[in-house]
Short mmCIF file of C-alpha atoms in Angstrom, two decimals:
data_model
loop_
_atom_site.label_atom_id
_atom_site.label_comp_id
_atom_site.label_asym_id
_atom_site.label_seq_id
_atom_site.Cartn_x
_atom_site.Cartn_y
_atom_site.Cartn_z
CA UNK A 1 -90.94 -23.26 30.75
CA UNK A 2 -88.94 -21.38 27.89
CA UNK A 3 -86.82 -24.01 26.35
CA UNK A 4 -83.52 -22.63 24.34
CA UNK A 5 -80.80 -24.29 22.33
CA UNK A 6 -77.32 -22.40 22.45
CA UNK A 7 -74.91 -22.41 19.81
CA UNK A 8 -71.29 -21.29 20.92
CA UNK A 9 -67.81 -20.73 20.45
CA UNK A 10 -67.79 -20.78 24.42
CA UNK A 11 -65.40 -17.91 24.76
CA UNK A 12 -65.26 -15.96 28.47
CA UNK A 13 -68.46 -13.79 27.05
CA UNK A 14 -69.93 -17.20 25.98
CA UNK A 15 -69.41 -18.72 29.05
CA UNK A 16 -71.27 -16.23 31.56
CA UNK A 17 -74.25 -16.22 28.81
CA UNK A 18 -74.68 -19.90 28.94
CA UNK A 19 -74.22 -19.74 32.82
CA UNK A 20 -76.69 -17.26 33.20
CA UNK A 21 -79.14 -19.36 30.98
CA UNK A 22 -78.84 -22.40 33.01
CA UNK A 23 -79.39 -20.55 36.06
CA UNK A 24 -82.34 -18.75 35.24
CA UNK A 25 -85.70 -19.81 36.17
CA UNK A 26 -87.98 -20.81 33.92
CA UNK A 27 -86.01 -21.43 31.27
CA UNK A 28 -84.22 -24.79 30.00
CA UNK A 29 -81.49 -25.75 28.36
CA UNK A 30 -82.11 -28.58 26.24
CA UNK A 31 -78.16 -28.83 24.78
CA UNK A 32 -75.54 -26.56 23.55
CA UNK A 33 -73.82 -26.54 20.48
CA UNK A 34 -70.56 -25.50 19.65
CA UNK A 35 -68.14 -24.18 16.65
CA UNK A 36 -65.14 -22.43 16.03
CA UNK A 37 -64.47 -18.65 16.82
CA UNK A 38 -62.93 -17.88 19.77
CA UNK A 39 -61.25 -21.02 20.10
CA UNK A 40 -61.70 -24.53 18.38
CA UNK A 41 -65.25 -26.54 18.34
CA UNK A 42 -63.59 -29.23 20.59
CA UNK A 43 -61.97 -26.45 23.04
CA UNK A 44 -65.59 -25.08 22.88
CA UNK A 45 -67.60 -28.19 23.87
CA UNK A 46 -65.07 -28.72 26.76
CA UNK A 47 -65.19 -25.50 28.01
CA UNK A 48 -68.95 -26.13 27.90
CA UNK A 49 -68.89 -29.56 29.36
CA UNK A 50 -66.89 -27.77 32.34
CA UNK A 51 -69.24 -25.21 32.94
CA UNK A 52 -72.30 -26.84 33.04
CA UNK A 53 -70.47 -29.61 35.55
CA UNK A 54 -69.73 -26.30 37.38
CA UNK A 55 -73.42 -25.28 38.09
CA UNK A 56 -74.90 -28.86 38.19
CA UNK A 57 -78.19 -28.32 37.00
CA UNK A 58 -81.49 -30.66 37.59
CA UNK A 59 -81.72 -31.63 34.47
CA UNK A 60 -79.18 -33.11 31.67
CA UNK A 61 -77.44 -30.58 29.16
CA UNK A 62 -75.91 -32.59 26.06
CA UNK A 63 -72.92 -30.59 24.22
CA UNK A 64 -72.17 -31.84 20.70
CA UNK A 65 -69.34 -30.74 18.27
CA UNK A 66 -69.86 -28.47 15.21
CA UNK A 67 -67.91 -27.27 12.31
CA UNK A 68 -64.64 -25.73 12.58
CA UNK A 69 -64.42 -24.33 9.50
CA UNK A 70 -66.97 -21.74 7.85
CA UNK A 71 -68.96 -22.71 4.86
CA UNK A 72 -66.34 -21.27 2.76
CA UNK A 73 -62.89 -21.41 3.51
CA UNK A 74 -60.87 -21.88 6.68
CA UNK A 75 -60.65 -20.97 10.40
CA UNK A 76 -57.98 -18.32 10.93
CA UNK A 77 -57.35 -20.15 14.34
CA UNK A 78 -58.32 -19.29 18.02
CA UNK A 79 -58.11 -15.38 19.54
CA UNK A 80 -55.85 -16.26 23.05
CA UNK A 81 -54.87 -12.27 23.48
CA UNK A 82 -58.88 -11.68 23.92
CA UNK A 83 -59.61 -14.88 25.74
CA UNK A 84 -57.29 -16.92 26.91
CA UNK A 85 -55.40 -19.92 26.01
CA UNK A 86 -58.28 -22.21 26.70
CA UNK A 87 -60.57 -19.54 25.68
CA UNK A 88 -62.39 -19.25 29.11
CA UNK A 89 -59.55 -16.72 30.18
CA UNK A 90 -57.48 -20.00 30.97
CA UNK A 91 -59.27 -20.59 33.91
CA UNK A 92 -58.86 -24.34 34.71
CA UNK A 93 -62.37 -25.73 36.12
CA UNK A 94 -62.89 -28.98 37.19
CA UNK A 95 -62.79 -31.95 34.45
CA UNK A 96 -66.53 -33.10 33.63
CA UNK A 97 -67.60 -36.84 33.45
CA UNK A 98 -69.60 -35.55 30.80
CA UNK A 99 -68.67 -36.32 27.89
CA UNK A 100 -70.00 -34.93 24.28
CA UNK A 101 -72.19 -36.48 22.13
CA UNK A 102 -71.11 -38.55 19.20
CA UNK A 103 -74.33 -37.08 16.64
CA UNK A 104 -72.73 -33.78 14.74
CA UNK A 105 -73.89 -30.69 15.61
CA UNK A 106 -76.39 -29.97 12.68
CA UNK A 107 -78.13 -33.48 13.62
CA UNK A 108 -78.49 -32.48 17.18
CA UNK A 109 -79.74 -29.04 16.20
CA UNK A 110 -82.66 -30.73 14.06
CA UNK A 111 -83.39 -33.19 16.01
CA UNK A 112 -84.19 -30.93 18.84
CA UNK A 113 -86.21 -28.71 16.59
CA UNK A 114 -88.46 -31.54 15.87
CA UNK A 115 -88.71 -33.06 19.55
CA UNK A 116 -89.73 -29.47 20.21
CA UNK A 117 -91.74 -28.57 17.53
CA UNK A 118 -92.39 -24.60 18.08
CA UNK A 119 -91.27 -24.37 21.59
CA UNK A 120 -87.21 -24.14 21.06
CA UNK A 121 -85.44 -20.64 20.84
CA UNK A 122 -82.41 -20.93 18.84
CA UNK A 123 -79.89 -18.38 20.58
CA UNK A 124 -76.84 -18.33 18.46
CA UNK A 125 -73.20 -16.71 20.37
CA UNK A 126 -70.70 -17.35 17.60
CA UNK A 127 -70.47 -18.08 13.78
CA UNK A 128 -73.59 -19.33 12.34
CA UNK A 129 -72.01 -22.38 10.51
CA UNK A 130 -74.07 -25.36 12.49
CA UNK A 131 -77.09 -23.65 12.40
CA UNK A 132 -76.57 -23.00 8.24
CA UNK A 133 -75.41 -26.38 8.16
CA UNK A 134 -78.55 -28.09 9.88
CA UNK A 135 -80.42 -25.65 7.32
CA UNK A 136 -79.30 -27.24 4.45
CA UNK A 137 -79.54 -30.60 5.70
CA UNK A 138 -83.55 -30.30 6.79
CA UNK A 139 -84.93 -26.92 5.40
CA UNK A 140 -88.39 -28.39 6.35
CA UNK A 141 -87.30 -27.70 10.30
CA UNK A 142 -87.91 -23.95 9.34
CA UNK A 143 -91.57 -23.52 10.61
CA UNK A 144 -91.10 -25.60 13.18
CA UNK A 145 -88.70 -23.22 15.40
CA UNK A 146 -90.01 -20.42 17.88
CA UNK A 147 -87.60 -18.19 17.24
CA UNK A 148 -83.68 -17.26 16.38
CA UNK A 149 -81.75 -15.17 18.63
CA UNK A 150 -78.15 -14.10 17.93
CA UNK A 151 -75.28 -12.20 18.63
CA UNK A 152 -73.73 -10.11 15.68
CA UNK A 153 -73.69 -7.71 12.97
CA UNK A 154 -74.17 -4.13 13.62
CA UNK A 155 -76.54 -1.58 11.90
CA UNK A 156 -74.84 1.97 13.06
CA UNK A 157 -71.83 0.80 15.32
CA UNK A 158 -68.56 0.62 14.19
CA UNK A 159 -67.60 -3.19 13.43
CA UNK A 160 -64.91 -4.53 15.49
CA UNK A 161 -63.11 -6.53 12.63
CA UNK A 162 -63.41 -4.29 10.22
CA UNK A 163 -65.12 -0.57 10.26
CA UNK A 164 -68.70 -1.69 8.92
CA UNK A 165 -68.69 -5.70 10.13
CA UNK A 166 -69.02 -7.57 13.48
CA UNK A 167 -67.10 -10.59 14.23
CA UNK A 168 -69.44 -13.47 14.46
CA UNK A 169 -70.71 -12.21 10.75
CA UNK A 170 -68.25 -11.45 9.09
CA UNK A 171 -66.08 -14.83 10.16
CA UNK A 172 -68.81 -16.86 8.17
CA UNK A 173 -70.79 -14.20 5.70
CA UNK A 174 -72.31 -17.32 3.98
CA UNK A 175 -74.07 -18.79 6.91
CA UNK A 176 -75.10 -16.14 7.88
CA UNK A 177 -76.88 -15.16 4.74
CA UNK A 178 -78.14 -18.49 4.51
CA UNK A 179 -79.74 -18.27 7.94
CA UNK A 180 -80.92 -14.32 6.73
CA UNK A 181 -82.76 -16.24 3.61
CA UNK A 182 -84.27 -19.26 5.22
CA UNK A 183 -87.34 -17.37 6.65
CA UNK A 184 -86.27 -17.89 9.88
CA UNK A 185 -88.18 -15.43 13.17
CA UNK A 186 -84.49 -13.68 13.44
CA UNK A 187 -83.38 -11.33 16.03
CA UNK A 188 -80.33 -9.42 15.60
CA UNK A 189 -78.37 -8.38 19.14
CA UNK A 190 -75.60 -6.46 17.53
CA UNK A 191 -73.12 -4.14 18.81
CA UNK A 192 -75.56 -1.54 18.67
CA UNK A 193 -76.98 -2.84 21.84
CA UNK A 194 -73.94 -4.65 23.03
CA UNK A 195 -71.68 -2.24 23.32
CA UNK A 196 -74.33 -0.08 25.67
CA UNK A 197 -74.13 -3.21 28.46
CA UNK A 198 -71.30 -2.23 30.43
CA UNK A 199 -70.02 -5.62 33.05
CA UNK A 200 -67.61 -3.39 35.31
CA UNK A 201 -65.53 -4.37 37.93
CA UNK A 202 -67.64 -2.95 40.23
CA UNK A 203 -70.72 -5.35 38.82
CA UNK A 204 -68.02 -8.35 39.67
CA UNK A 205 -67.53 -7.11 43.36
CA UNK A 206 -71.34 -6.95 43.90
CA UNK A 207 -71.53 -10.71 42.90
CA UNK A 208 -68.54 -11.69 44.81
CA UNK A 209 -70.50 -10.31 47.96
CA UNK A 210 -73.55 -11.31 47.41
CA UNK A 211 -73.48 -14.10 45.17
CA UNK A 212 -75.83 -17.66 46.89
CA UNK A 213 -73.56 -19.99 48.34
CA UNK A 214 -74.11 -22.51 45.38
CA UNK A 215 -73.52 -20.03 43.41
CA UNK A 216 -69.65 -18.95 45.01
CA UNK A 217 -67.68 -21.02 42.58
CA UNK A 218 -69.11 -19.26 39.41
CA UNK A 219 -68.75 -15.58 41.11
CA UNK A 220 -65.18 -16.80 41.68
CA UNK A 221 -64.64 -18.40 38.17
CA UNK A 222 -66.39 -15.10 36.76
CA UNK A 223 -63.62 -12.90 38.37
CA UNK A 224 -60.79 -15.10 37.33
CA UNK A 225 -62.01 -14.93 33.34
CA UNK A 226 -62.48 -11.50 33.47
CA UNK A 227 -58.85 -10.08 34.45
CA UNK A 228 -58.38 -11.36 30.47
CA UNK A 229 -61.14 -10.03 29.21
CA UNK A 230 -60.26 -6.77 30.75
CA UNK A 231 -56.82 -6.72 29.95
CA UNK A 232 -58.04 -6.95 26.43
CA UNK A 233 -60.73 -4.55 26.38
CA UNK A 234 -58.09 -2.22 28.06
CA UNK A 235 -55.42 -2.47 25.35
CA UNK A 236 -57.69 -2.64 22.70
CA UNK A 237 -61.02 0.01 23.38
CA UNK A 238 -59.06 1.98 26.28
CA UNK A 239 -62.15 0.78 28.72
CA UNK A 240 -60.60 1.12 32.15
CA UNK A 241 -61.96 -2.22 33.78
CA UNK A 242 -65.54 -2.64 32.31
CA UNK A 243 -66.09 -4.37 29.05
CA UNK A 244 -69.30 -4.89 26.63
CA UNK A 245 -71.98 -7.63 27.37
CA UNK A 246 -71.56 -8.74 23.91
CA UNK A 247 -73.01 -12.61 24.27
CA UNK A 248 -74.78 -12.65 27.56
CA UNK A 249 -77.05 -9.59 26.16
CA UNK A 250 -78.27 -12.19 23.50
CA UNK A 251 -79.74 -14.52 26.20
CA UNK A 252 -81.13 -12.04 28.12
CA UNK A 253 -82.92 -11.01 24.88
CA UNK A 254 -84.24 -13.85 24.66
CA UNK A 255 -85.36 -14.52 27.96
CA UNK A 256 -86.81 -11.08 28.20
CA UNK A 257 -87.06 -9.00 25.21
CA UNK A 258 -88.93 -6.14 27.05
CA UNK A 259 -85.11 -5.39 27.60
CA UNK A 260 -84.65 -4.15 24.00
CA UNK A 261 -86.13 -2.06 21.54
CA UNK A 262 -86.93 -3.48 18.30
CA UNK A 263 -86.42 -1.98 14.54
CA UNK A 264 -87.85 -4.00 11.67
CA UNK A 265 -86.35 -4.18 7.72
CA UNK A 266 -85.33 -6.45 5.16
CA UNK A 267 -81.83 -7.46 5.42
CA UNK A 268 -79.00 -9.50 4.37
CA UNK A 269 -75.15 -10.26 4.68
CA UNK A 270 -72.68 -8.59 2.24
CA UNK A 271 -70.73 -11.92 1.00
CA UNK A 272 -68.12 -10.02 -1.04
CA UNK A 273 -65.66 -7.04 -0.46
CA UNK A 274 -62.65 -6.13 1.32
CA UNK A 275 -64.50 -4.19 4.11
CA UNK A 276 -68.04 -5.08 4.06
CA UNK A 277 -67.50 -8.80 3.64
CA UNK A 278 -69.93 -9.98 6.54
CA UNK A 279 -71.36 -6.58 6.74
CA UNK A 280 -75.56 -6.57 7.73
CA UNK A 281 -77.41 -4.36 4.61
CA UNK A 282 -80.65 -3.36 6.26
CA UNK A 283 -83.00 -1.59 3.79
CA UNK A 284 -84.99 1.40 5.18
CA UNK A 285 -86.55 2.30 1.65
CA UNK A 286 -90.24 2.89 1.09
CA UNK A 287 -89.09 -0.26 -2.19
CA UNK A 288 -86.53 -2.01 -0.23
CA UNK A 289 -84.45 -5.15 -1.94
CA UNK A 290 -86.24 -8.56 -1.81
CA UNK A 291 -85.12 -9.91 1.68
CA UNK A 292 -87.00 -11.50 4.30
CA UNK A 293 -87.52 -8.98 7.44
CA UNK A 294 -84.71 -9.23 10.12
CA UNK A 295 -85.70 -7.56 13.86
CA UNK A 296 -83.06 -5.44 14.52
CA UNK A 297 -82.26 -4.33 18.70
CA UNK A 298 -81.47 -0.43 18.08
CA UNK A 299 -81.89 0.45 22.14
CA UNK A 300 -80.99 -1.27 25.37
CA UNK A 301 -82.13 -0.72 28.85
CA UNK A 302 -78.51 -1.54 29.72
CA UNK A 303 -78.68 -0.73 33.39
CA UNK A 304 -81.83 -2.96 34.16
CA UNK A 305 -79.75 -6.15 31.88
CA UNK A 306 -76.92 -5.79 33.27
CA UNK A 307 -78.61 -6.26 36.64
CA UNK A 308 -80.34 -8.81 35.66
CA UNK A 309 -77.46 -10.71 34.48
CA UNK A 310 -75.66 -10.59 37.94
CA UNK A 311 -78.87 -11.11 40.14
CA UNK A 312 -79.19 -14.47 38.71
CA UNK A 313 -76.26 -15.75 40.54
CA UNK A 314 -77.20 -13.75 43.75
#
């Protein structure tokens, strides 16, 4: 049994990833953590709290608040053109009797490292404040996680805040680096990969048809979310009803990463500039800067993810 520890800012992308982990055999969810990004830590953890009420798994998923601010300065606020009001594409799921936990984020974070000593997968979907945060608190938890997975950053691809930088990295460069210098297993599911997984509408008709009968009210909640999502991806990147599997692609990576193709090089996060704050600097030289090595996904098989994405609800 894989077990896995999400950290989100459960967005609509956010919210079919963590679906799609708690539906997917063999793997468990031992809690999810949440910050800031696309919409507040406490909009995050509710959104979360109404999901996983939504698919009712065996087995109990704790949600605890995390920062709302980056290391250094502020939040600029929520994104509601991209997802929604509510950030779930203001899709109004049932309330939860769940409620979150009291502990802080960065507690739960190391306390599940240690009650999992070198079994837990980190997958991270937003900003990478908690996890920096729980770093700094306990840097002795370091060699006692699996593995980090997360979404952001971008080797070759455009950045989609700025024309080098992605927006998880570059909306908290220090965390980032600070996660980049811990020594940390990282891999990196950029937009390099990202932007190759295509969900189209023609994906979401397939699941409303053949989605499991459990599985009806997430096919249907999946549909709802996306007419934002879309309407976004249409004004913005002039993509006609299909959109990139930005945070869903890092679960799937981590669940299966025969899905990717792997590049290996020291790295770290630009922390200065005007365009490049939050920008990854991978070094390719034969004497390459003193960084430890980050795994880089430069290929997808984008057809065989996406399908497995929507086969776990059908």
């Amino acid at each position: 049994m894989q077990k896995i520890l999400i950290d989100a800012d459960t967005g609509i992308d956010d919210s079919i990833a963590i679906l799609f982990a708690l539906k997917q055999p063999g793997v468990r969810v031992v809690g999810v953590t949440t910050g800031c990004g696309n919409t507040s830590a406490a909009q995050a953890a509710e959104n979360t709290l109404r999901l996983i009420h939504m698919v009712q798994p065996p087995y109990e998923v704790p949600v605890a608040i995390g920062a709302n601010k980056p290391l250094v300065g502020q939040w600029a606020g929520p994104v509601p053109h991209i997802h929604g009001r509510n950030g779930i594409g203001d899709v109004e799921l049932p309330v939860s009797p769940q409620k979150p936990l009291a502990e802080p984020a960065c507690d739960f974070i190391i306390r599940m490292i240690r009650e999992h000593p070198h079994q837990l997968t980190l997958v991270t979907l937003g900003r990478m404040t908690n996890l920096a945060l729980a770093l700094e608190k306990a840097p002795d938890i370091v060699p006692l996680v699996k593995n980090v997975v997360f979404m952001g950053g971008t080797l070759h691809h455009p950045g989609n805040v700025s024309p080098v930088c992605e927006a998880n990295l570059a909306g908290d460069p220090e965390a980032a680096d600070l996660v980049f210098r811990s020594g940390l297993d990282l891999t990196m599911v950029g937009l390099d990969v990202t932007m190759q997984v295509r969900l189209t509408a023609h994906h979401l008709d397939m699941l409303e048809k053949y989605a499991r009968e459990e599985n009806r009210p997430i096919a249907a909640y999946i549909r709802q979310a996306m007419d934002v999502y879309y309407r976004f991806n249409r004004l913005q990147n002039n993509c006609l009803d299909h959109c990139p599997v930005h945070d869903p692609l890092a679960v799937l990576a981590a669940v299966d990463p025969s899905l990717v193709t792997i590049r290996k090089a020291p790295a770290r996060v630009e922390c200065g500039g005007t365009f490049c704050r939050g920008m990854v600097v991978a070094d390719f030289r034969e004497h390459p800067i003193d960084a430890p090595y980050l795994s880089i996904c430069t290929e997808v098989d984008a057809r065989k993810a996406v399908e497995k994405l929507i086969t776990a609800f059908t």
